[in-house]
Tab-separated table of C-alpha atoms in Angstrom:
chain	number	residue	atom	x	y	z
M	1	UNK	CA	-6.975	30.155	19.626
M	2	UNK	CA	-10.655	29.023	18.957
M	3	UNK	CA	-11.508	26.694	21.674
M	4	UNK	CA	-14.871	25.772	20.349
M	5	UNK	CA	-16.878	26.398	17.053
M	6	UNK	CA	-21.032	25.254	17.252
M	7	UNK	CA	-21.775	22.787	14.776
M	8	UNK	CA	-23.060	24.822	11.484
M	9	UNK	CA	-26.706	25.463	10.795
M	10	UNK	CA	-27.697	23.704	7.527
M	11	UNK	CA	-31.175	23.813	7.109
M	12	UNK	CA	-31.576	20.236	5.017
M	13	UNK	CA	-29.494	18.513	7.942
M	14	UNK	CA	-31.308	15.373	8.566
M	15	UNK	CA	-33.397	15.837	12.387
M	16	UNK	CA	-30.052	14.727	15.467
M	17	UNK	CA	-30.178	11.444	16.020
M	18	UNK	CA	-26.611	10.843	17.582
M	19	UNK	CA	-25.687	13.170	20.127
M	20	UNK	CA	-21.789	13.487	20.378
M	21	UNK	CA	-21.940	17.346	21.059
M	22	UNK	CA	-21.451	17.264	24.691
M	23	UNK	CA	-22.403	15.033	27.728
M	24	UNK	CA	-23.900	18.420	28.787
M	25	UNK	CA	-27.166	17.032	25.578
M	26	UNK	CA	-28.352	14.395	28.515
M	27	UNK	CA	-32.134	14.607	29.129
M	28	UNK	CA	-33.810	13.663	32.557
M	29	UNK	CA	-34.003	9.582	32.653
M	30	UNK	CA	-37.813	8.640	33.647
M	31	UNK	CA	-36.485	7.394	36.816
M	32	UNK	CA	-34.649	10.895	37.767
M	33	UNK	CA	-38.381	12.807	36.056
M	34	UNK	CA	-40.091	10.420	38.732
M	35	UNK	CA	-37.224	11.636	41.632
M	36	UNK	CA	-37.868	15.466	40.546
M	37	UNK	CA	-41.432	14.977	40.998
M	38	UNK	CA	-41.498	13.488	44.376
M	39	UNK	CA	-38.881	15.905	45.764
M	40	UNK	CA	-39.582	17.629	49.041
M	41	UNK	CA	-38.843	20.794	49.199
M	42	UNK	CA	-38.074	24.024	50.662
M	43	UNK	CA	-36.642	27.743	50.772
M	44	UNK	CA	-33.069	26.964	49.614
M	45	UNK	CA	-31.923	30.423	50.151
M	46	UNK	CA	-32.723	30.338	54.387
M	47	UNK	CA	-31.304	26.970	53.853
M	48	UNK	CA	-34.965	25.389	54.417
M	49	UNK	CA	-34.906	22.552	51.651
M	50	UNK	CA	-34.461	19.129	52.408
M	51	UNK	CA	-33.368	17.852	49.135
M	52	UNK	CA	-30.901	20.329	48.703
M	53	UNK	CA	-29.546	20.093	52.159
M	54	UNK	CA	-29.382	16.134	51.567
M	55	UNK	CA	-27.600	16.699	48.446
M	56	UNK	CA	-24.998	19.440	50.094
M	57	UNK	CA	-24.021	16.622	52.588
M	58	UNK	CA	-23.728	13.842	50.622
M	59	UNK	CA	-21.238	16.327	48.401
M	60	UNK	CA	-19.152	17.101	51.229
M	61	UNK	CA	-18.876	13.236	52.142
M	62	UNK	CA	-18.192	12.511	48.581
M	63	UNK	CA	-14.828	15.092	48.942
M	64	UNK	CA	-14.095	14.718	52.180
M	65	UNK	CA	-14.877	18.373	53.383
M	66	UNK	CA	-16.727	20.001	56.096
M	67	UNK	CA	-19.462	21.362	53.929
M	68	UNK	CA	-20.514	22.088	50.492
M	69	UNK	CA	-22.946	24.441	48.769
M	70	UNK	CA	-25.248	23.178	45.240
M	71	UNK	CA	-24.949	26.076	42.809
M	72	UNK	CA	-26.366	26.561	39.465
M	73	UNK	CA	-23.368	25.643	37.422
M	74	UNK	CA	-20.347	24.304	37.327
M	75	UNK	CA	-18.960	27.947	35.955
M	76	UNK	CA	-20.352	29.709	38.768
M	77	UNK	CA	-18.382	27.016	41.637
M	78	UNK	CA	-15.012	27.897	39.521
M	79	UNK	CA	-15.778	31.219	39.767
M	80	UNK	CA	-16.775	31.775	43.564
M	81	UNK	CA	-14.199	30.039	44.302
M	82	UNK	CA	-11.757	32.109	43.179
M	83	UNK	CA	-13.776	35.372	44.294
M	84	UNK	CA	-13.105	33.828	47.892
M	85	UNK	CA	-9.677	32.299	47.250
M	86	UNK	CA	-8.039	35.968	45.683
M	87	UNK	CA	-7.892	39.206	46.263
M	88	UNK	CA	-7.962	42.063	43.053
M	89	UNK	CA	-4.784	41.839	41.672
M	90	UNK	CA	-3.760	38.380	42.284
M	91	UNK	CA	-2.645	35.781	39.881
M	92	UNK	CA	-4.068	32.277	39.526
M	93	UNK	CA	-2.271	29.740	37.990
M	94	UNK	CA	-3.597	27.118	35.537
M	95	UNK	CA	-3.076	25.455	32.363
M	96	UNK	CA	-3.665	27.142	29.333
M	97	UNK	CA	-6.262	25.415	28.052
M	98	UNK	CA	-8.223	25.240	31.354
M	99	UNK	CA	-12.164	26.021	31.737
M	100	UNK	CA	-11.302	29.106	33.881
M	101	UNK	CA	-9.239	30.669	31.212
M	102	UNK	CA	-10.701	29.145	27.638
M	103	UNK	CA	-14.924	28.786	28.693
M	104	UNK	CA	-15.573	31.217	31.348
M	105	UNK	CA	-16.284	34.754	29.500
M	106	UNK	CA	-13.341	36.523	31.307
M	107	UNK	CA	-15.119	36.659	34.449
M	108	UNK	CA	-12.108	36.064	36.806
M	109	UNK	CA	-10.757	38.999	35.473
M	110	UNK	CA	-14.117	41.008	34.823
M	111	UNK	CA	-15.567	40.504	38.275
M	112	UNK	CA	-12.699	39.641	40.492
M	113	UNK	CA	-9.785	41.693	39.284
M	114	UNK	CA	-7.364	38.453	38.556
M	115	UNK	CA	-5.110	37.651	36.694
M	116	UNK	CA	-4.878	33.807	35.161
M	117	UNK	CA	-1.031	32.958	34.255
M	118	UNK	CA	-1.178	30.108	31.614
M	119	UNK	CA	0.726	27.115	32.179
M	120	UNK	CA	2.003	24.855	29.178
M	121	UNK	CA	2.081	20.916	29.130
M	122	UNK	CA	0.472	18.405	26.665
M	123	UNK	CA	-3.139	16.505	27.113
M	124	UNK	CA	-4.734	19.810	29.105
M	125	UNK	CA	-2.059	19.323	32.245
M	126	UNK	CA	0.963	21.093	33.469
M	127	UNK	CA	3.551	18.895	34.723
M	128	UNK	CA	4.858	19.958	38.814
M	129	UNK	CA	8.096	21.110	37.513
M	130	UNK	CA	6.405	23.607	35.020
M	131	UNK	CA	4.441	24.960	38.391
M	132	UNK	CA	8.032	25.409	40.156
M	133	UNK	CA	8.922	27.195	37.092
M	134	UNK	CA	6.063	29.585	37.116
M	135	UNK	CA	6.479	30.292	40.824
M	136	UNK	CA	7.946	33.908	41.581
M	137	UNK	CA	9.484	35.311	44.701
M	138	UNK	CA	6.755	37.383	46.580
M	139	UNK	CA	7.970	41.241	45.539
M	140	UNK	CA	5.399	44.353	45.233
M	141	UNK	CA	6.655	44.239	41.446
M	142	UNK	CA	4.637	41.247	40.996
M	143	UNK	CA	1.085	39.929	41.668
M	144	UNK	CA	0.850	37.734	44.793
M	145	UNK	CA	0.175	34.055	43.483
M	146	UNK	CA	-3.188	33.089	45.496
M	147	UNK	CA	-4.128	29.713	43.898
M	148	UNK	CA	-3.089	26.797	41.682
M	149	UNK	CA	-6.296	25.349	40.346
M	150	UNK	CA	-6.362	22.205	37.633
M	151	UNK	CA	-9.388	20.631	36.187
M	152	UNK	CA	-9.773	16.669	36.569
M	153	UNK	CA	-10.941	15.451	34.058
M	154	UNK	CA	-9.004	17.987	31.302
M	155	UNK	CA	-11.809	18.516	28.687
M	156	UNK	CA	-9.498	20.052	26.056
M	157	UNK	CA	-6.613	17.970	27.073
M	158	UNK	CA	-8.815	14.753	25.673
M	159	UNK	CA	-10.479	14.254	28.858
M	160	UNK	CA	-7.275	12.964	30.498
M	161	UNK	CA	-7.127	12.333	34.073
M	162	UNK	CA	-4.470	13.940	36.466
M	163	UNK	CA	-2.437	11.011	37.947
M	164	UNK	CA	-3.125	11.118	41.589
M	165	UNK	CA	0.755	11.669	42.396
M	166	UNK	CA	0.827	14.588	39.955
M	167	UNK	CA	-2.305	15.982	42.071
M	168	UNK	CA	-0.046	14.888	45.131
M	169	UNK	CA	2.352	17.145	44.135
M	170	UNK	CA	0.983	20.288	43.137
M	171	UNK	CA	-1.099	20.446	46.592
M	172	UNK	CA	2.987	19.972	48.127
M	173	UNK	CA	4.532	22.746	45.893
M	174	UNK	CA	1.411	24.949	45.978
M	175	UNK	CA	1.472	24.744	50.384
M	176	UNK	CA	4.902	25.142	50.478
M	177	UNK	CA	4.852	28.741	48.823
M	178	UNK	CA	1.438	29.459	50.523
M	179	UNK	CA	-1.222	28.887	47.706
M	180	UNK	CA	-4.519	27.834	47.974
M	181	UNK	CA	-5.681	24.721	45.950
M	182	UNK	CA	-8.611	24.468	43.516
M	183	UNK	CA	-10.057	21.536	41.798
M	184	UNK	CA	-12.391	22.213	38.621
M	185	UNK	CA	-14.377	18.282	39.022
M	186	UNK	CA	-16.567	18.838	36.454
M	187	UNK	CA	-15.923	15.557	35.311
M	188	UNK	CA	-13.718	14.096	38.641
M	189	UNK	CA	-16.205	11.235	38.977
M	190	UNK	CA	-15.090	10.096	35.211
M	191	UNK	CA	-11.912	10.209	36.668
M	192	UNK	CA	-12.726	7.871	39.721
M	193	UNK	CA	-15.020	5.705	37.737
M	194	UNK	CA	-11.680	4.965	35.239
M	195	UNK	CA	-8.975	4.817	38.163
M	196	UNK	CA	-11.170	3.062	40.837
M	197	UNK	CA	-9.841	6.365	43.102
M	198	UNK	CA	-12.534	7.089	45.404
M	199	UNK	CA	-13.073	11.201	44.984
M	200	UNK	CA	-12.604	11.662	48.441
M	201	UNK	CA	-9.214	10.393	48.108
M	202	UNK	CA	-8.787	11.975	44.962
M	203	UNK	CA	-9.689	15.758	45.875
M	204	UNK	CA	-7.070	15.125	49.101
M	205	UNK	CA	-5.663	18.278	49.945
M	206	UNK	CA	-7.446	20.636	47.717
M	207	UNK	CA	-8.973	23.810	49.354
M	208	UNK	CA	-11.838	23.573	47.250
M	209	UNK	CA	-13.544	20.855	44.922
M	210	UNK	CA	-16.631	20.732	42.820
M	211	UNK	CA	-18.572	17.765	40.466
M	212	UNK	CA	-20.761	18.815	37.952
M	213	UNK	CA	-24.458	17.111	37.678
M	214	UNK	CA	-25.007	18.256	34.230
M	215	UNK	CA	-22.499	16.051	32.387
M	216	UNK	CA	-21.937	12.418	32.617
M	217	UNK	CA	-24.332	12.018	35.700
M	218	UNK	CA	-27.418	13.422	33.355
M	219	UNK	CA	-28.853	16.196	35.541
M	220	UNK	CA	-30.468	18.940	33.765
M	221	UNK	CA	-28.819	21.337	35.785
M	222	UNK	CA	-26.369	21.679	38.917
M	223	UNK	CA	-23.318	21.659	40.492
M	224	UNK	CA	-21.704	21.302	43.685
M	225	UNK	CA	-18.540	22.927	45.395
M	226	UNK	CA	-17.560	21.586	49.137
M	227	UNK	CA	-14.092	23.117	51.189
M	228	UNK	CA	-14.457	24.102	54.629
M	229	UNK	CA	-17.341	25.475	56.587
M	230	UNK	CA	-15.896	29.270	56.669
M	231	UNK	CA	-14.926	28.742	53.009
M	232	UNK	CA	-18.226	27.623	51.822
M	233	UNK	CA	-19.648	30.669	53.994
M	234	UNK	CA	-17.645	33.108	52.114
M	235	UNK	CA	-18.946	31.253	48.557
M	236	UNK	CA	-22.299	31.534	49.654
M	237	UNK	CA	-21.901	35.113	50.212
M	238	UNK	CA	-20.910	35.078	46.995
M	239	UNK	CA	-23.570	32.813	45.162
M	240	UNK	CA	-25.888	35.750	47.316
M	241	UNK	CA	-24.263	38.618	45.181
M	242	UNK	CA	-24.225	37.435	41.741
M	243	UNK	CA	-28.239	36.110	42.203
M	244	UNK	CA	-27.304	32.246	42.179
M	245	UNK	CA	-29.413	31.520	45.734
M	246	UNK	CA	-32.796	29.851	44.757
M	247	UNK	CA	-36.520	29.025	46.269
M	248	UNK	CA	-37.434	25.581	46.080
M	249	UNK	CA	-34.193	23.811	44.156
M	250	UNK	CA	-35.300	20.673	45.470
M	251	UNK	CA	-36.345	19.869	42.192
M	252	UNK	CA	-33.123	20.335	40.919
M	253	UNK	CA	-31.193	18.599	43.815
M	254	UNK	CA	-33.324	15.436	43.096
M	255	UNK	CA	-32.219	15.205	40.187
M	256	UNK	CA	-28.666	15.611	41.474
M	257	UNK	CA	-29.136	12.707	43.879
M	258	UNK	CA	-30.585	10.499	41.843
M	259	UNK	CA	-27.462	10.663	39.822
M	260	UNK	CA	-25.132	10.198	42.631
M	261	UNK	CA	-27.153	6.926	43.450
M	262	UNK	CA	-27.755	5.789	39.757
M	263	UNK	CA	-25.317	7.029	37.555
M	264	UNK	CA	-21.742	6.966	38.831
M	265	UNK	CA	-21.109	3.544	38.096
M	266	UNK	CA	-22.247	3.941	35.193
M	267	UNK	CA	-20.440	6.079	33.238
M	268	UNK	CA	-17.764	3.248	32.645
M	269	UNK	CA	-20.124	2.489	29.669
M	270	UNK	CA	-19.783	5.732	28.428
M	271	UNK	CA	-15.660	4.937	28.773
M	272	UNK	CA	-16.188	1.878	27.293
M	273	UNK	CA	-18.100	3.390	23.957
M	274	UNK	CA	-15.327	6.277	24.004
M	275	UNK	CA	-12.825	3.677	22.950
M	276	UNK	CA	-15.354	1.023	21.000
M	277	UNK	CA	-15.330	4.688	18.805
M	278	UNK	CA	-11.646	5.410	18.798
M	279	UNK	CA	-10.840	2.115	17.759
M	280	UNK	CA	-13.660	2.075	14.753
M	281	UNK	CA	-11.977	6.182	13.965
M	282	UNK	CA	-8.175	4.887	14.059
M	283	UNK	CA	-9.206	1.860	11.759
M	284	UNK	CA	-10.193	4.389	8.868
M	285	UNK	CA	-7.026	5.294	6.595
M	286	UNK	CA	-5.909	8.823	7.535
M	287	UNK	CA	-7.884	9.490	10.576
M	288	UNK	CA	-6.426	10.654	13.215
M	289	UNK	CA	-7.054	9.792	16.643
M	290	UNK	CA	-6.539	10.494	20.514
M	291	UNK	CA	-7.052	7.559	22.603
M	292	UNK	CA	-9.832	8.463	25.168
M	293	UNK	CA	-9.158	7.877	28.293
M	294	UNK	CA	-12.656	8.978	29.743
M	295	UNK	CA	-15.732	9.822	27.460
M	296	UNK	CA	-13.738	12.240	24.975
M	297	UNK	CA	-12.706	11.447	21.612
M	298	UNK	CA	-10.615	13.802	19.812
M	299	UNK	CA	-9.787	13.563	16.113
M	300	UNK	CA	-8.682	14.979	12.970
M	301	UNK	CA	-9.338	13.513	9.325
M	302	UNK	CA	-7.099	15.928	7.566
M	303	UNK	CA	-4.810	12.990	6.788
M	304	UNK	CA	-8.391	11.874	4.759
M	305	UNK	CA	-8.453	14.723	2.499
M	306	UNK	CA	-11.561	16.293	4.331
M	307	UNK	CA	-11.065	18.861	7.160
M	308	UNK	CA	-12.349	18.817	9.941
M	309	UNK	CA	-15.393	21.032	9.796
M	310	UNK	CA	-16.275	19.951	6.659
M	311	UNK	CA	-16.431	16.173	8.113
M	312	UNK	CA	-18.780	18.113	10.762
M	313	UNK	CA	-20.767	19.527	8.333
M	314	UNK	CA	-21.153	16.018	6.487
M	315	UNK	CA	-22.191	14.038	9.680
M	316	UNK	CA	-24.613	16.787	10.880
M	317	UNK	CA	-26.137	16.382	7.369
M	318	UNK	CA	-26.714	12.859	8.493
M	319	UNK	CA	-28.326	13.182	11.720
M	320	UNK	CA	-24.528	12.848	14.114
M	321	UNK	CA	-23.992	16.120	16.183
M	322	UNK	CA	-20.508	16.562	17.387
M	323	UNK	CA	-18.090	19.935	17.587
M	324	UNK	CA	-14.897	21.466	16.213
M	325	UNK	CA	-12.397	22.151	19.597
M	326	UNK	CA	-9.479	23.625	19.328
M	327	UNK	CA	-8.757	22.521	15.603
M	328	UNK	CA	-9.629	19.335	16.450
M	329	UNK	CA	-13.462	17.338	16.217
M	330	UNK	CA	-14.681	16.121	19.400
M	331	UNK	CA	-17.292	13.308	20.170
M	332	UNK	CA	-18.640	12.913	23.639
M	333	UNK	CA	-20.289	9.942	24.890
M	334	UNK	CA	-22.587	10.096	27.425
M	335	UNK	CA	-26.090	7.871	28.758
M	336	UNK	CA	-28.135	8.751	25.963
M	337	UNK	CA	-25.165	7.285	23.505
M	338	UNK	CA	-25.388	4.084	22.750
M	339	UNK	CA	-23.225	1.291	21.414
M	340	UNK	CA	-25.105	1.054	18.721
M	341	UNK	CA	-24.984	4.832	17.849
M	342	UNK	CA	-21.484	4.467	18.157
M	343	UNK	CA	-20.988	1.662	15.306
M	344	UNK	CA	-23.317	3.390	13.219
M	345	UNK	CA	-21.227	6.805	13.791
M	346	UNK	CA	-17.747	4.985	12.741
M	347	UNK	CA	-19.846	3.707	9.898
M	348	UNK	CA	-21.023	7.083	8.814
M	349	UNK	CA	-17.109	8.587	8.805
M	350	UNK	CA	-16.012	6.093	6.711
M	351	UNK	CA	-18.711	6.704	4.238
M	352	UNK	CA	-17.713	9.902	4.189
M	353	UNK	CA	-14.410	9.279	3.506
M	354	UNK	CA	-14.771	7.116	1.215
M	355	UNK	CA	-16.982	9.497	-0.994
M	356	UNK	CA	-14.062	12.610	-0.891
């Protein structure tokens, strides 16, 4: 299954003018450029930077851990975690369409030995009974099952958000057969911002949690994981091994908390432009259309008589970016999308429509 296909190189595409690619296309605000620049900083690596040590506690308050640990990328927290969560040999559950298995270059298995057992269920989630179902007596004919991990907000799912009950549950069931949980929060704050859940109530009972600066919150780069102190000891040991400690990443942690201050709330706009676009989408005959429930829009314009990478091809010709995922085309709004880039963006589907 192809996950993701780049939007196609056309050299007579008109210069991007609406970026729907990814909430990962945000650029530095003036007002974050202005935090970067007056960050204080430090060694990060002996654990001498202020920012980042500012940032690392505000995290683990945000999650309700002990501690937390800022990383380069949001790949990188999945990843350490479940380098300190498994063992070689053991089996992860997740669903099948989840980062760790569909955007992570095999590294579970290249660089920790694990196996990831994919777990069915529509919109990106697995339903607790489907866990139960996947859950095998421990025998040495079969790989001890370490962790359960899900990812709040489920990117290919349509950026659906795990009901907090569901979450409930799969922490119960996961406990009760000895698992460890782990929470991919790349977007989790989406998912607070649209259910008024605070995260630390939300991440509850998960071993391990991480948010993501480099989305919705409009951080060049960074993420942070938080779980308890000898847990986030053990990832740090890790982030030493695979080169991800840094000097002075105060710069970068600026930038992180001036999105935590500045840009949480905020991302109901990009909610609110997610469905001013899905409405404008499902209004044009034989479009076909998810209803966003975050800042994903998923659709298909088969039903059009155009498919969809040629209905990429035709909006990249007119200055719109936006991806093919999973068969599907995918718009993402995010602070640098605007309501009026989203009318014009309906507009520019139906025109092309209209002209097949």
């Amino acid at each position: 299954m192809t996950y993701y296909t780049p939007p196609p190189r056309d050299p007579k595409a008109s210069p991007v003018r609406i970026n729907l690619l990814s909430d990962t296309q945000t650029r530095p605000t003036s007002g974050m450029r202005e935090a970067i620049a007056r960050a204080e900083v430090g060694d990060e690596q002996i654990g001498d930077d202020p920012t980042v040590n500012l940032l690392c506690e505000r995290v683990a308050d945000l999650l309700g851990k002990e501690a937390a640990v800022f990383l380069p990328s949001g790949t990188m927290c999945n990843v350490t975690a479940t380098l300190v969560h498994c063992r070689p040999g053991d089996e992860i559950l997740a669903h099948e369409s989840a980062h760790i298995i569909a955007r992570e270059g095999g590294a579970h298995a290249a660089l920790g030995g694990f196996q990831i057992t994919p777990l069915n269920g529509p919109d990106g989630q697995f339903s607790p009974a489907t866990l139960r179902a996947a859950l095998h007596p421990r025998s040495r004919y079969q790989p001890p099952q370490t962790v359960v991990s899900v990812e709040q907000t489920a990117n290919i799912g349509g950026g659906t958000i795990w009901k907090k009950a569901d979450l409930d549950e799969v922490v119960r069931i996961a406990k009760s057969n000895g698992m460890a949980t782990h929470m991919d929060g790349a977007r989790l704050l989406n998912a607070c911002v649209a259910t008024g859940i605070s995260a630390r109530d939300m991440a509850a009972g998960w071993d391990s949690a991480w948010i993501d600066f480099s989305k919705g919150l409009g951080a060049p780069v960074g993420a942070a994981i938080a779980g308890s102190r000898d847990f986030i000891d053990e990832v740090w040991r890790w982030k030493q091994r695979l080169g991800g400690s840094m000097r002075q990443a105060g710069i970068c942690a600026a930038a992180c908390v001036y999105a935590l201050d500045h840009h949480v709330d905020r991302l109901a706009e990009d909610h609110a432009n997610a469905r001013a676009l899905a409405r404008g989408l499902s209004q044009i005959q034989g479009v076909e259309v998810q209803q966003p429930e975050t800042n994903l829009v998923f659709f298909k314009p088969d039903g059009a008589g155009i498919s969809g990478d040629d209905m990429v091809r035709g909006l990249r010709q007119r200055g719109v970016l936006l991806a093919m995922m999973d068969g599907r085309i995918r718009a993402c709004t995010h602070l640098d999308v605007s309501a009026g880039m989203i009318e014009e963006t309906v507009g520019l589907v139906r025109e092309i429509v209209r002209g097949v």
